[in-house]
mmCIF file of C-alpha atoms in Angstrom:
data_model
loop_
_atom_site.group_PDB
_atom_site.id
_atom_site.type_symbol
_atom_site.label_atom_id
_atom_site.label_comp_id
_atom_site.label_asym_id
_atom_site.label_seq_id
_atom_site.Cartn_x
_atom_site.Cartn_y
_atom_site.Cartn_z
ATOM 1 C CA UNK A 227 -44.917 -40.457 -159.200
ATOM 2 C CA UNK A 228 -46.741 -38.469 -156.530
ATOM 3 C CA UNK A 229 -46.496 -39.007 -152.818
ATOM 4 C CA UNK A 230 -49.209 -38.085 -150.315
ATOM 5 C CA UNK A 231 -48.868 -34.816 -148.437
ATOM 6 C CA UNK A 232 -47.337 -35.203 -144.996
ATOM 7 C CA UNK A 233 -48.185 -33.172 -141.920
ATOM 8 C CA UNK A 234 -45.108 -30.955 -142.254
ATOM 9 C CA UNK A 235 -46.136 -30.028 -145.799
ATOM 10 C CA UNK A 236 -49.638 -28.791 -145.079
ATOM 11 C CA UNK A 237 -50.763 -25.286 -144.323
ATOM 12 C CA UNK A 238 -52.615 -24.538 -141.154
ATOM 13 C CA UNK A 239 -53.027 -24.557 -138.292
ATOM 14 C CA UNK A 240 -55.818 -27.114 -138.272
ATOM 15 C CA UNK A 241 -55.456 -28.038 -134.614
ATOM 16 C CA UNK A 242 -59.169 -27.986 -133.877
ATOM 17 C CA UNK A 243 -59.801 -30.497 -136.666
ATOM 18 C CA UNK A 244 -56.834 -32.861 -136.570
ATOM 19 C CA UNK A 245 -55.285 -32.588 -133.109
ATOM 20 C CA UNK A 246 -57.347 -33.156 -129.953
ATOM 21 C CA UNK A 247 -56.778 -30.220 -127.637
ATOM 22 C CA UNK A 248 -56.656 -32.015 -124.299
ATOM 23 C CA UNK A 249 -56.403 -29.964 -121.133
ATOM 24 C CA UNK A 250 -54.203 -27.211 -119.774
ATOM 25 C CA UNK A 251 -54.972 -28.345 -116.210
ATOM 26 C CA UNK A 252 -52.582 -31.173 -115.386
ATOM 27 C CA UNK A 253 -53.099 -31.037 -111.617
ATOM 28 C CA UNK A 254 -56.514 -31.972 -110.209
ATOM 29 C CA UNK A 255 -58.555 -29.147 -108.630
ATOM 30 C CA UNK A 256 -57.537 -28.515 -105.038
ATOM 31 C CA UNK A 257 -53.954 -29.767 -105.431
ATOM 32 C CA UNK A 258 -52.186 -28.001 -102.540
ATOM 33 C CA UNK A 259 -48.890 -27.275 -104.320
ATOM 34 C CA UNK A 260 -50.359 -26.451 -107.726
ATOM 35 C CA UNK A 261 -48.518 -23.854 -109.774
ATOM 36 C CA UNK A 262 -49.558 -21.733 -112.732
ATOM 37 C CA UNK A 263 -47.244 -21.336 -115.713
ATOM 38 C CA UNK A 264 -48.294 -18.677 -118.205
ATOM 39 C CA UNK A 265 -46.796 -16.687 -120.997
ATOM 40 C CA UNK A 266 -47.127 -15.352 -124.494
ATOM 41 C CA UNK A 267 -45.893 -16.644 -127.847
ATOM 42 C CA UNK A 268 -44.282 -13.990 -130.071
ATOM 43 C CA UNK A 269 -43.240 -14.118 -133.726
ATOM 44 C CA UNK A 270 -39.975 -12.664 -135.038
ATOM 45 C CA UNK A 271 -41.404 -9.143 -135.194
ATOM 46 C CA UNK A 272 -42.486 -9.293 -131.541
ATOM 47 C CA UNK A 273 -46.168 -9.675 -132.421
ATOM 48 C CA UNK A 274 -48.223 -12.112 -130.316
ATOM 49 C CA UNK A 275 -49.181 -15.333 -132.133
ATOM 50 C CA UNK A 276 -52.933 -15.919 -131.582
ATOM 51 C CA UNK A 277 -53.091 -19.431 -133.022
ATOM 52 C CA UNK A 278 -50.198 -21.399 -131.558
ATOM 53 C CA UNK A 279 -50.511 -24.683 -129.694
ATOM 54 C CA UNK A 280 -48.287 -25.409 -126.695
ATOM 55 C CA UNK A 281 -47.750 -28.967 -125.459
ATOM 56 C CA UNK A 282 -46.315 -29.658 -122.024
ATOM 57 C CA UNK A 283 -44.744 -32.891 -120.730
ATOM 58 C CA UNK A 284 -43.340 -33.318 -117.256
ATOM 59 C CA UNK A 285 -42.531 -35.654 -114.393
ATOM 60 C CA UNK A 286 -44.572 -35.790 -111.188
ATOM 61 C CA UNK A 287 -43.525 -33.977 -108.016
ATOM 62 C CA UNK A 288 -41.570 -37.046 -106.966
ATOM 63 C CA UNK A 289 -39.628 -37.102 -110.250
ATOM 64 C CA UNK A 290 -41.404 -40.134 -111.653
ATOM 65 C CA UNK A 291 -43.096 -40.685 -114.986
ATOM 66 C CA UNK A 292 -46.516 -39.173 -114.366
ATOM 67 C CA UNK A 293 -48.591 -42.329 -114.774
ATOM 68 C CA UNK A 294 -46.140 -44.674 -113.052
ATOM 69 C CA UNK A 295 -46.891 -43.756 -109.453
ATOM 70 C CA UNK A 296 -49.647 -41.154 -109.317
ATOM 71 C CA UNK A 297 -52.797 -41.853 -111.257
ATOM 72 C CA UNK A 298 -54.358 -38.505 -110.260
ATOM 73 C CA UNK A 299 -51.670 -36.498 -112.067
ATOM 74 C CA UNK A 300 -51.381 -36.220 -115.833
ATOM 75 C CA UNK A 301 -47.921 -35.286 -117.053
ATOM 76 C CA UNK A 302 -49.170 -34.021 -120.423
ATOM 77 C CA UNK A 303 -51.308 -31.083 -121.463
ATOM 78 C CA UNK A 304 -52.104 -28.832 -124.401
ATOM 79 C CA UNK A 305 -53.126 -25.205 -124.601
ATOM 80 C CA UNK A 306 -54.045 -22.991 -127.547
ATOM 81 C CA UNK A 307 -52.941 -19.388 -127.350
ATOM 82 C CA UNK A 308 -55.746 -16.852 -127.027
ATOM 83 C CA UNK A 309 -56.248 -13.868 -129.393
ATOM 84 C CA UNK A 310 -53.459 -12.034 -127.504
ATOM 85 C CA UNK A 311 -51.009 -14.939 -127.910
ATOM 86 C CA UNK A 312 -51.289 -15.974 -124.236
ATOM 87 C CA UNK A 313 -51.295 -19.508 -122.807
ATOM 88 C CA UNK A 314 -51.407 -20.982 -119.294
ATOM 89 C CA UNK A 315 -51.107 -24.318 -117.511
ATOM 90 C CA UNK A 316 -52.027 -25.390 -113.995
ATOM 91 C CA UNK A 317 -49.710 -28.148 -112.848
ATOM 92 C CA UNK A 318 -47.209 -29.038 -110.118
ATOM 93 C CA UNK A 319 -43.501 -28.355 -110.065
ATOM 94 C CA UNK A 320 -41.845 -31.566 -111.268
ATOM 95 C CA UNK A 321 -39.191 -33.387 -109.317
ATOM 96 C CA UNK A 322 -35.668 -34.045 -110.520
ATOM 97 C CA UNK A 323 -35.259 -36.896 -112.994
ATOM 98 C CA UNK A 324 -32.230 -38.769 -114.341
ATOM 99 C CA UNK A 325 -31.110 -37.822 -117.834
ATOM 100 C CA UNK A 326 -29.858 -39.988 -120.672
ATOM 101 C CA UNK A 327 -26.444 -40.162 -118.988
ATOM 102 C CA UNK A 328 -27.963 -40.882 -115.536
ATOM 103 C CA UNK A 329 -26.995 -37.398 -114.275
ATOM 104 C CA UNK A 330 -29.884 -35.847 -112.375
ATOM 105 C CA UNK A 331 -31.648 -33.033 -114.217
ATOM 106 C CA UNK A 332 -33.106 -29.906 -112.642
ATOM 107 C CA UNK A 333 -36.899 -29.667 -112.351
ATOM 108 C CA UNK A 334 -38.138 -28.611 -115.780
ATOM 109 C CA UNK A 335 -41.078 -28.713 -118.147
ATOM 110 C CA UNK A 336 -40.638 -29.914 -121.715
ATOM 111 C CA UNK A 337 -42.577 -27.796 -124.190
ATOM 112 C CA UNK A 338 -43.554 -28.353 -127.805
ATOM 113 C CA UNK A 339 -44.755 -25.472 -129.953
ATOM 114 C CA UNK A 340 -46.847 -25.656 -133.107
ATOM 115 C CA UNK A 341 -47.617 -22.384 -134.910
ATOM 116 C CA UNK A 342 -48.283 -20.890 -138.321
ATOM 117 C CA UNK A 343 -45.140 -20.861 -140.381
ATOM 118 C CA UNK A 344 -43.587 -23.582 -138.202
ATOM 119 C CA UNK A 345 -43.461 -26.732 -140.297
ATOM 120 C CA UNK A 346 -42.139 -29.031 -137.572
ATOM 121 C CA UNK A 347 -42.803 -28.882 -133.851
ATOM 122 C CA UNK A 348 -40.339 -26.744 -131.901
ATOM 123 C CA UNK A 349 -39.009 -28.219 -128.652
ATOM 124 C CA UNK A 350 -37.743 -26.300 -125.654
ATOM 125 C CA UNK A 351 -37.577 -26.521 -121.879
ATOM 126 C CA UNK A 352 -38.749 -24.311 -119.045
ATOM 127 C CA UNK A 353 -36.548 -24.228 -115.933
ATOM 128 C CA UNK A 354 -37.572 -22.636 -112.634
ATOM 129 C CA UNK A 355 -35.778 -19.536 -111.286
ATOM 130 C CA UNK A 356 -35.944 -20.744 -107.672
ATOM 131 C CA UNK A 357 -33.878 -23.859 -108.482
ATOM 132 C CA UNK A 358 -30.493 -22.138 -108.954
ATOM 133 C CA UNK A 359 -28.359 -24.980 -107.533
ATOM 134 C CA UNK A 360 -30.208 -27.657 -109.523
ATOM 135 C CA UNK A 361 -30.097 -25.497 -112.669
ATOM 136 C CA UNK A 362 -26.325 -25.038 -112.317
ATOM 137 C CA UNK A 363 -25.775 -28.806 -112.332
ATOM 138 C CA UNK A 364 -28.394 -29.682 -114.976
ATOM 139 C CA UNK A 365 -26.582 -31.432 -117.851
ATOM 140 C CA UNK A 366 -28.671 -29.735 -120.543
ATOM 141 C CA UNK A 367 -28.814 -26.211 -119.123
ATOM 142 C CA UNK A 368 -25.175 -26.150 -118.000
ATOM 143 C CA UNK A 369 -24.162 -27.460 -121.428
ATOM 144 C CA UNK A 370 -25.284 -24.195 -123.059
ATOM 145 C CA UNK A 371 -22.256 -21.909 -123.027
ATOM 146 C CA UNK A 372 -23.910 -18.618 -123.967
ATOM 147 C CA UNK A 373 -25.532 -17.023 -120.877
ATOM 148 C CA UNK A 374 -28.004 -15.030 -123.005
ATOM 149 C CA UNK A 375 -29.229 -18.260 -124.665
ATOM 150 C CA UNK A 376 -29.403 -20.148 -121.351
ATOM 151 C CA UNK A 377 -31.436 -17.270 -119.889
ATOM 152 C CA UNK A 378 -34.206 -17.854 -122.487
ATOM 153 C CA UNK A 379 -34.956 -21.206 -120.818
ATOM 154 C CA UNK A 380 -35.556 -19.889 -117.292
ATOM 155 C CA UNK A 381 -39.031 -18.704 -116.328
ATOM 156 C CA UNK A 382 -39.675 -15.692 -114.104
ATOM 157 C CA UNK A 383 -41.477 -15.937 -110.767
ATOM 158 C CA UNK A 384 -44.404 -13.484 -110.730
ATOM 159 C CA UNK A 385 -46.104 -14.503 -107.500
ATOM 160 C CA UNK A 386 -46.554 -17.381 -105.111
ATOM 161 C CA UNK A 387 -46.549 -20.589 -107.170
ATOM 162 C CA UNK A 388 -46.888 -18.544 -110.387
ATOM 163 C CA UNK A 389 -44.349 -18.355 -113.221
ATOM 164 C CA UNK A 390 -44.233 -16.616 -116.574
ATOM 165 C CA UNK A 391 -42.391 -17.940 -119.617
ATOM 166 C CA UNK A 392 -42.642 -16.089 -122.924
ATOM 167 C CA UNK A 393 -41.732 -17.965 -126.086
ATOM 168 C CA UNK A 394 -40.073 -16.015 -128.917
ATOM 169 C CA UNK A 395 -40.109 -17.944 -132.192
ATOM 170 C CA UNK A 396 -37.438 -15.757 -133.841
ATOM 171 C CA UNK A 397 -35.536 -12.520 -133.434
ATOM 172 C CA UNK A 398 -33.149 -11.043 -130.878
ATOM 173 C CA UNK A 399 -35.010 -12.636 -127.944
ATOM 174 C CA UNK A 400 -35.470 -16.035 -129.637
ATOM 175 C CA UNK A 401 -36.074 -18.867 -127.191
ATOM 176 C CA UNK A 402 -33.523 -21.675 -127.338
ATOM 177 C CA UNK A 403 -35.013 -24.636 -129.215
ATOM 178 C CA UNK A 404 -33.620 -28.176 -129.305
ATOM 179 C CA UNK A 405 -33.203 -30.438 -132.335
ATOM 180 C CA UNK A 406 -34.721 -33.718 -131.185
#
């Protein structure tokens, strides 16, 4: 008996063929509080990954599901890395949202990563460095005991309304990924 090949058993990436790219601009042009989030995806040897796909999901500025209250804001975007492994998104900083246990979470972006050699999507979060009090009480972030692991989830501010967040797929600087 032979079963059909599933997505996690194929080679790739075939994103351009099978997965619509979407947009890396979640906030409409001219949004006054728009931010830029950018970074690079690295493999275990520290080499940039030129063919990864990053997905971003987030709440609106008011902490609501993006389409619930603000039809001008999309809470989902996709971005392919460029030949140097770089990606970027233009969005807004999300508001705080309740978690599964009703505790309020810090503003964060949920990221999914698809890349060569990665058979199932990797999931992580990006927290903002200028939200120290909210980060300290976030149920997910504060639940990570190792400071060096927790640190891999916090972006760096590199300018006004501009953040950088590098993603390391493996190695000593590996980004914390969640099993969901």
